[in-house]
CSV table of C-alpha atoms in Angstrom, one decimal:
chain,number,residue,atom,x,y,z
A,58,UNK,CA,-12.4,-33.1,96.3
A,59,UNK,CA,-9.5,-33.6,94.0
A,60,UNK,CA,-6.0,-34.4,95.1
A,61,UNK,CA,-2.8,-34.8,93.0
A,62,UNK,CA,0.2,-36.6,94.6
A,63,UNK,CA,3.6,-36.7,93.0
A,64,UNK,CA,2.1,-36.4,89.6
A,65,UNK,CA,4.8,-36.8,86.9
A,66,UNK,CA,4.7,-36.8,83.2
A,67,UNK,CA,7.7,-37.6,81.1
A,68,UNK,CA,8.2,-38.2,77.3
A,69,UNK,CA,10.9,-40.3,75.7
A,70,UNK,CA,13.6,-42.5,77.3
A,71,UNK,CA,17.2,-42.3,78.3
A,72,UNK,CA,19.0,-39.2,77.0
A,73,UNK,CA,15.9,-38.3,75.1
A,74,UNK,CA,13.7,-38.3,78.2
A,75,UNK,CA,11.9,-35.0,78.9
A,76,UNK,CA,10.2,-34.4,82.2
A,77,UNK,CA,7.2,-32.0,81.7
A,78,UNK,CA,5.6,-32.5,85.1
A,79,UNK,CA,7.8,-33.3,88.1
A,80,UNK,CA,6.1,-34.5,91.3
A,81,UNK,CA,3.2,-32.1,91.3
A,82,UNK,CA,1.2,-32.3,94.5
A,83,UNK,CA,-1.9,-30.3,95.6
A,84,UNK,CA,-5.4,-30.7,97.0
A,85,UNK,CA,-8.6,-28.8,96.2
A,86,UNK,CA,-11.4,-29.3,98.6
A,87,UNK,CA,-15.1,-29.2,97.8
A,88,UNK,CA,-16.2,-25.6,97.4
A,89,UNK,CA,-12.6,-24.4,96.8
A,90,UNK,CA,-11.1,-22.7,93.8
A,91,UNK,CA,-7.4,-23.3,93.2
A,92,UNK,CA,-5.7,-21.2,90.5
A,93,UNK,CA,-2.6,-22.6,88.8
A,94,UNK,CA,-0.3,-20.0,87.2
A,95,UNK,CA,3.0,-20.1,85.5
A,96,UNK,CA,5.0,-18.9,82.5
A,97,UNK,CA,4.6,-20.4,79.0
A,98,UNK,CA,6.2,-23.8,78.9
A,99,UNK,CA,5.8,-24.4,82.7
A,100,UNK,CA,3.6,-27.4,82.0
A,101,UNK,CA,0.1,-26.0,82.6
A,102,UNK,CA,-1.4,-27.6,79.5
A,103,UNK,CA,0.1,-31.0,80.3
A,104,UNK,CA,-1.2,-30.6,83.8
A,105,UNK,CA,-4.7,-30.0,82.6
A,106,UNK,CA,-4.5,-33.1,80.3
A,107,UNK,CA,-3.2,-35.3,83.2
A,108,UNK,CA,-5.9,-34.1,85.6
A,109,UNK,CA,-8.7,-35.2,83.3
A,110,UNK,CA,-6.7,-38.3,82.3
A,111,UNK,CA,-6.8,-37.4,78.6
A,112,UNK,CA,-3.1,-37.9,78.9
A,113,UNK,CA,-2.0,-40.6,81.3
A,114,UNK,CA,0.6,-39.5,83.8
A,115,UNK,CA,3.9,-41.4,84.0
A,116,UNK,CA,3.5,-41.8,87.7
A,117,UNK,CA,1.7,-40.3,90.7
A,118,UNK,CA,-2.0,-40.3,91.4
A,119,UNK,CA,-5.2,-38.3,90.6
A,120,UNK,CA,-7.7,-38.9,93.4
A,121,UNK,CA,-11.3,-37.6,93.0
A,122,UNK,CA,-13.6,-38.1,96.0
A,123,UNK,CA,-11.3,-40.8,97.4
A,124,UNK,CA,-10.8,-42.8,94.3
A,125,UNK,CA,-7.5,-42.9,92.4
A,126,UNK,CA,-8.4,-42.6,88.8
A,127,UNK,CA,-4.9,-43.6,87.6
A,128,UNK,CA,-5.5,-47.2,88.9
A,129,UNK,CA,-8.8,-47.8,87.1
A,130,UNK,CA,-9.3,-50.0,84.0
A,131,UNK,CA,-10.3,-48.3,80.8
A,132,UNK,CA,-14.0,-49.0,81.3
A,133,UNK,CA,-14.1,-47.8,84.9
A,134,UNK,CA,-12.0,-44.7,83.9
A,135,UNK,CA,-14.6,-43.7,81.3
A,136,UNK,CA,-17.2,-43.7,84.1
A,137,UNK,CA,-15.0,-42.0,86.7
A,138,UNK,CA,-13.9,-39.3,84.3
A,139,UNK,CA,-17.5,-38.0,84.3
A,140,UNK,CA,-16.7,-36.5,87.8
A,141,UNK,CA,-14.4,-34.0,86.1
A,142,UNK,CA,-16.0,-31.4,83.8
A,143,UNK,CA,-13.6,-29.4,81.6
A,144,UNK,CA,-13.9,-25.9,80.2
A,145,UNK,CA,-11.5,-25.1,77.4
A,146,UNK,CA,-10.0,-21.9,76.2
A,147,UNK,CA,-11.9,-21.8,72.9
A,148,UNK,CA,-15.1,-23.4,74.3
A,149,UNK,CA,-14.8,-26.1,71.7
A,150,UNK,CA,-18.3,-25.9,70.4
A,151,UNK,CA,-19.5,-27.6,67.3
A,152,UNK,CA,-20.4,-24.9,64.8
A,153,UNK,CA,-23.3,-26.9,63.2
A,154,UNK,CA,-25.0,-27.5,66.5
A,155,UNK,CA,-27.1,-25.0,68.5
A,156,UNK,CA,-26.2,-24.0,72.0
A,157,UNK,CA,-28.7,-26.6,73.3
A,158,UNK,CA,-27.3,-29.3,71.1
A,159,UNK,CA,-23.8,-28.6,72.2
A,160,UNK,CA,-24.8,-28.8,75.9
A,161,UNK,CA,-26.6,-32.1,75.1
A,162,UNK,CA,-23.5,-33.8,73.6
A,163,UNK,CA,-22.4,-35.6,76.8
A,164,UNK,CA,-25.9,-36.8,77.5
A,165,UNK,CA,-26.4,-38.0,73.9
A,166,UNK,CA,-23.2,-39.9,74.1
A,167,UNK,CA,-24.4,-41.7,77.2
A,168,UNK,CA,-27.8,-42.5,75.7
A,169,UNK,CA,-29.9,-40.4,78.1
A,170,UNK,CA,-33.5,-40.3,77.0
A,171,UNK,CA,-34.6,-37.3,74.8
A,172,UNK,CA,-37.0,-36.0,77.5
A,173,UNK,CA,-34.4,-36.1,80.2
A,174,UNK,CA,-31.8,-34.5,78.0
A,175,UNK,CA,-34.2,-31.7,77.1
A,176,UNK,CA,-35.0,-31.1,80.7
A,177,UNK,CA,-31.3,-31.2,81.8
A,178,UNK,CA,-30.2,-28.9,78.9
A,179,UNK,CA,-32.9,-26.3,79.7
A,180,UNK,CA,-31.9,-26.4,83.3
A,181,UNK,CA,-28.2,-25.8,82.5
A,182,UNK,CA,-28.8,-23.1,80.0
A,183,UNK,CA,-31.0,-21.3,82.5
A,184,UNK,CA,-28.3,-21.6,85.1
A,185,UNK,CA,-25.7,-20.0,82.9
A,186,UNK,CA,-28.1,-17.2,81.8
A,187,UNK,CA,-28.6,-18.4,78.2
A,188,UNK,CA,-32.1,-19.8,78.3
A,189,UNK,CA,-33.1,-17.4,75.5
A,190,UNK,CA,-30.1,-18.5,73.3
A,191,UNK,CA,-30.9,-22.3,73.2
A,192,UNK,CA,-31.5,-22.2,69.5
A,193,UNK,CA,-28.6,-20.0,68.6
A,194,UNK,CA,-25.5,-21.4,66.8
A,195,UNK,CA,-22.0,-20.5,68.0
A,196,UNK,CA,-21.4,-17.9,65.4
A,197,UNK,CA,-24.5,-16.1,66.7
A,198,UNK,CA,-23.1,-15.9,70.2
A,199,UNK,CA,-20.5,-13.6,71.8
A,200,UNK,CA,-17.2,-15.0,73.1
A,201,UNK,CA,-18.5,-14.9,76.7
A,202,UNK,CA,-21.8,-16.6,75.7
A,203,UNK,CA,-19.8,-19.4,73.9
A,204,UNK,CA,-17.8,-19.9,77.1
A,205,UNK,CA,-21.1,-20.1,79.1
A,206,UNK,CA,-22.3,-22.8,76.8
A,207,UNK,CA,-19.0,-24.6,77.3
A,208,UNK,CA,-19.5,-24.3,81.1
A,209,UNK,CA,-23.0,-25.7,80.8
A,210,UNK,CA,-21.8,-28.6,78.8
A,211,UNK,CA,-19.0,-29.3,81.3
A,212,UNK,CA,-21.7,-29.5,84.0
A,213,UNK,CA,-24.0,-31.8,82.1
A,214,UNK,CA,-22.9,-35.0,83.8
A,215,UNK,CA,-23.0,-33.4,87.3
A,216,UNK,CA,-19.3,-33.5,88.0
A,217,UNK,CA,-17.8,-32.7,91.4
A,218,UNK,CA,-14.6,-31.2,89.9
A,219,UNK,CA,-14.5,-28.5,87.3
A,220,UNK,CA,-11.3,-27.9,85.3
A,221,UNK,CA,-11.0,-24.5,83.7
A,222,UNK,CA,-8.1,-24.5,81.2
A,223,UNK,CA,-7.4,-20.9,80.2
A,224,UNK,CA,-11.2,-20.4,79.9
A,225,UNK,CA,-10.9,-16.6,80.1
A,226,UNK,CA,-8.0,-16.1,77.8
A,227,UNK,CA,-8.7,-13.7,75.0
A,228,UNK,CA,-11.9,-12.3,76.5
A,229,UNK,CA,-12.3,-8.6,77.2
A,230,UNK,CA,-12.3,-7.5,80.9
A,231,UNK,CA,-16.1,-7.2,81.2
A,232,UNK,CA,-16.7,-10.6,79.7
A,233,UNK,CA,-13.9,-12.1,81.9
A,234,UNK,CA,-15.6,-10.7,85.0
A,235,UNK,CA,-18.9,-12.2,84.0
A,236,UNK,CA,-17.4,-15.7,83.5
A,237,UNK,CA,-15.5,-15.4,86.8
A,238,UNK,CA,-18.7,-14.4,88.6
A,239,UNK,CA,-20.5,-17.4,87.0
A,240,UNK,CA,-17.8,-19.9,88.1
A,241,UNK,CA,-17.8,-18.5,91.6
A,242,UNK,CA,-21.6,-18.8,91.7
A,243,UNK,CA,-21.5,-22.4,90.5
A,244,UNK,CA,-18.8,-23.2,93.0
A,245,UNK,CA,-21.1,-21.9,95.8
A,246,UNK,CA,-24.3,-23.5,94.5
A,247,UNK,CA,-22.9,-26.9,93.6
A,248,UNK,CA,-20.0,-27.2,96.1
A,249,UNK,CA,-17.6,-27.8,93.2
A,250,UNK,CA,-13.8,-28.2,93.4
A,251,UNK,CA,-12.4,-25.9,90.7
A,252,UNK,CA,-8.9,-26.0,89.2
A,253,UNK,CA,-8.5,-22.7,87.4
A,254,UNK,CA,-5.5,-22.8,85.1
A,255,UNK,CA,-4.5,-19.3,83.8
A,256,UNK,CA,-1.7,-16.9,83.1
A,257,UNK,CA,-3.8,-13.8,84.0
A,258,UNK,CA,-2.8,-12.6,87.5
A,259,UNK,CA,-5.6,-10.1,87.7
A,260,UNK,CA,-8.2,-12.8,87.2
A,261,UNK,CA,-6.6,-14.9,89.9
A,262,UNK,CA,-7.3,-12.2,92.4
A,263,UNK,CA,-11.0,-12.2,91.4
A,264,UNK,CA,-11.6,-15.9,91.6
A,265,UNK,CA,-9.2,-17.9,93.6
A,266,UNK,CA,-9.1,-19.1,97.2
A,267,UNK,CA,-5.7,-20.6,96.8
A,268,UNK,CA,-3.0,-20.3,94.1
A,269,UNK,CA,0.0,-22.5,93.0
A,270,UNK,CA,2.8,-21.4,90.8
A,271,UNK,CA,4.0,-24.0,88.3
A,272,UNK,CA,7.5,-23.6,86.9
A,273,UNK,CA,9.5,-26.1,84.8
A,274,UNK,CA,7.0,-28.7,85.8
A,275,UNK,CA,7.1,-28.2,89.5
A,276,UNK,CA,5.0,-26.3,92.1
A,277,UNK,CA,7.5,-23.8,93.3
A,278,UNK,CA,5.2,-21.8,95.7
A,279,UNK,CA,1.6,-22.2,96.8
A,280,UNK,CA,-0.8,-21.2,99.5
A,281,UNK,CA,-4.0,-19.4,100.4
A,282,UNK,CA,-4.2,-16.3,98.3
A,283,UNK,CA,-4.6,-13.9,101.3
A,284,UNK,CA,-1.6,-15.4,103.0
A,285,UNK,CA,0.5,-14.9,99.9
A,286,UNK,CA,-0.7,-11.4,99.3
A,287,UNK,CA,0.0,-10.3,102.9
A,288,UNK,CA,3.5,-12.0,103.0
A,289,UNK,CA,6.1,-9.4,101.9
A,290,UNK,CA,8.6,-12.2,101.3
A,291,UNK,CA,6.4,-14.1,98.9
A,292,UNK,CA,7.5,-13.8,95.3
A,293,UNK,CA,4.1,-15.2,94.1
A,294,UNK,CA,2.4,-12.7,96.4
A,295,UNK,CA,4.4,-9.9,94.9
A,296,UNK,CA,3.3,-11.0,91.4
A,297,UNK,CA,-0.3,-11.1,92.4
A,298,UNK,CA,-0.3,-7.9,94.4
A,299,UNK,CA,-2.0,-5.0,92.6
A,300,UNK,CA,0.5,-2.7,90.9
A,301,UNK,CA,1.1,0.8,92.1
A,302,UNK,CA,1.3,3.8,89.7
A,303,UNK,CA,3.7,6.3,91.3
A,304,UNK,CA,4.0,10.1,91.1
A,305,UNK,CA,7.1,12.2,91.7
A,306,UNK,CA,8.0,13.0,95.3
A,307,UNK,CA,8.3,16.5,96.6
A,308,UNK,CA,11.8,18.0,97.3
A,309,UNK,CA,13.3,16.6,100.5
A,310,UNK,CA,11.2,13.4,100.5
A,311,UNK,CA,12.3,9.8,100.4
A,312,UNK,CA,10.3,7.1,98.6
A,313,UNK,CA,9.0,4.3,100.8
A,314,UNK,CA,7.2,1.2,99.4
A,315,UNK,CA,4.5,0.0,101.8
A,316,UNK,CA,2.9,-3.5,101.7
A,317,UNK,CA,-0.2,-4.7,103.5
A,318,UNK,CA,1.1,-7.7,105.3
A,319,UNK,CA,-1.5,-7.8,108.0
A,320,UNK,CA,-5.1,-9.0,107.8
A,321,UNK,CA,-6.6,-6.1,109.8
A,322,UNK,CA,-4.9,-3.0,108.6
A,323,UNK,CA,-7.1,0.0,109.7
A,324,UNK,CA,-8.7,2.0,107.0
A,325,UNK,CA,-7.4,5.3,108.5
A,326,UNK,CA,-3.8,4.2,108.9
A,327,UNK,CA,-2.4,7.1,106.8
A,328,UNK,CA,-4.0,9.7,109.0
A,329,UNK,CA,-3.1,7.9,112.2
A,330,UNK,CA,0.5,7.2,111.2
A,331,UNK,CA,1.0,10.9,110.1
A,332,UNK,CA,-0.2,11.9,113.5
A,333,UNK,CA,2.2,9.5,115.2
A,334,UNK,CA,5.1,10.8,113.2
A,335,UNK,CA,4.1,14.4,113.5
A,336,UNK,CA,4.3,15.1,109.8
A,337,UNK,CA,1.9,14.3,106.9
A,338,UNK,CA,2.7,11.3,104.7
A,339,UNK,CA,2.2,11.8,101.0
A,340,UNK,CA,0.6,9.1,98.9
A,341,UNK,CA,2.5,9.0,95.6
A,342,UNK,CA,0.8,5.9,94.3
A,343,UNK,CA,-1.4,3.1,95.5
A,344,UNK,CA,-3.3,0.0,94.4
A,345,UNK,CA,-5.3,-1.6,97.2
A,346,UNK,CA,-8.3,-4.0,96.9
A,347,UNK,CA,-10.3,-6.3,99.1
A,348,UNK,CA,-9.7,-10.0,98.6
A,349,UNK,CA,-11.7,-12.5,100.7
A,350,UNK,CA,-12.6,-9.7,103.0
A,351,UNK,CA,-9.0,-8.5,103.5
A,352,UNK,CA,-7.4,-5.4,102.2
A,353,UNK,CA,-4.3,-6.3,100.1
A,354,UNK,CA,-1.9,-4.4,97.9
A,355,UNK,CA,0.6,-1.6,98.5
A,356,UNK,CA,1.1,2.1,98.7
A,357,UNK,CA,4.1,4.3,97.7
A,358,UNK,CA,4.7,7.1,100.2
A,359,UNK,CA,6.7,10.3,100.0
A,360,UNK,CA,8.2,10.7,103.5
A,361,UNK,CA,10.3,13.6,104.8
A,362,UNK,CA,13.9,12.4,104.7
A,363,UNK,CA,14.6,13.5,108.3
A,364,UNK,CA,12.2,10.8,109.6
A,365,UNK,CA,14.6,8.0,108.6
A,366,UNK,CA,13.7,4.5,109.9
A,367,UNK,CA,11.1,5.8,112.3
A,368,UNK,CA,8.6,5.2,109.4
A,369,UNK,CA,9.2,1.5,109.4
A,370,UNK,CA,8.5,1.1,113.1
A,371,UNK,CA,5.3,3.2,113.1
A,372,UNK,CA,3.8,1.5,110.1
A,373,UNK,CA,4.5,-1.9,111.5
A,374,UNK,CA,2.0,-1.2,114.3
A,375,UNK,CA,-0.7,-1.1,111.7
A,376,UNK,CA,0.2,-4.4,109.9
A,377,UNK,CA,2.3,-2.8,107.2
A,378,UNK,CA,5.8,-3.4,106.1
A,379,UNK,CA,7.8,-0.5,104.7
A,380,UNK,CA,11.1,-0.4,102.8
A,381,UNK,CA,13.0,2.6,101.5
A,382,UNK,CA,13.1,2.4,97.7
A,383,UNK,CA,16.9,2.9,97.8
A,384,UNK,CA,17.4,1.3,94.4
A,385,UNK,CA,15.0,3.6,92.5
A,386,UNK,CA,16.6,6.4,90.5
A,387,UNK,CA,14.5,9.0,92.2
A,388,UNK,CA,15.6,7.8,95.7
A,389,UNK,CA,19.3,8.0,94.6
A,390,UNK,CA,18.7,11.5,93.2
A,391,UNK,CA,17.2,12.6,96.5
A,392,UNK,CA,20.2,11.2,98.4
A,393,UNK,CA,22.7,13.0,96.1
A,394,UNK,CA,24.2,9.8,94.7
A,395,UNK,CA,22.6,9.5,91.3
């Protein structure tokens, strides 16, 4: 478990003081993955450095398994920091060391015996699927393989918390998916608390249990990912929600945007709602996927204009919110006001 309380980081004094993190508070339980998202300059990189205490926070606490790391002496902090493994964006491998030698670095630093180091490195490389690449140098590995070596090295000291700082940035979609699958597998197998810092919203949907949005150094919205995705009033949920690709409506139709804001929307809601309304509903665009066992996303419907607000009430029965896209050019054209 890792818990941040009122974490603040400021640079300078007086008129020159700049607050980069302002009272950041969140908790990640064992076996949970929290994604932290936000625009460039939001403070994500500084947050990562403060979590692993590479940069000391100005105030606030970083508690790992019940111990506040910010109160420890330098010697005790060096020991406690082993509880947090870090995976960086560029993997950070030493080019003149093989994959096995890179994974062994933390163990060599602590003076672990050669035999124990060899056993531990072999175990880790096997766990990340690179047992046959132990003797390869970084330049002989793909981007995804280098990240797997970085993950293995981060696990060398058996941490309870794993910090992933933009670990999938710059990877192609297939490689990103393989890294995400590995992190989820490790979370399940080792009961890790994972803080996954990223700017890639699509990746958040694939990996996170919870998500927090950092903006100007503060957490402006957070929650369980399914709760955010099924809340039509959540701006973070709207950013995360799969995007729709819309087609043109037929003559006499209005455009309605429909959002899954229930956790048990029936799979046949289109057919059932069409039957309730007495007319077929046309799907103009849709992007729906299953997250944590719940269907999330949205659909754009073409609806006969004469139905009016009846659509909203009928769809609400199925855990769906619906709004007339009155501000779209196509809707205005249909209403004769464009």
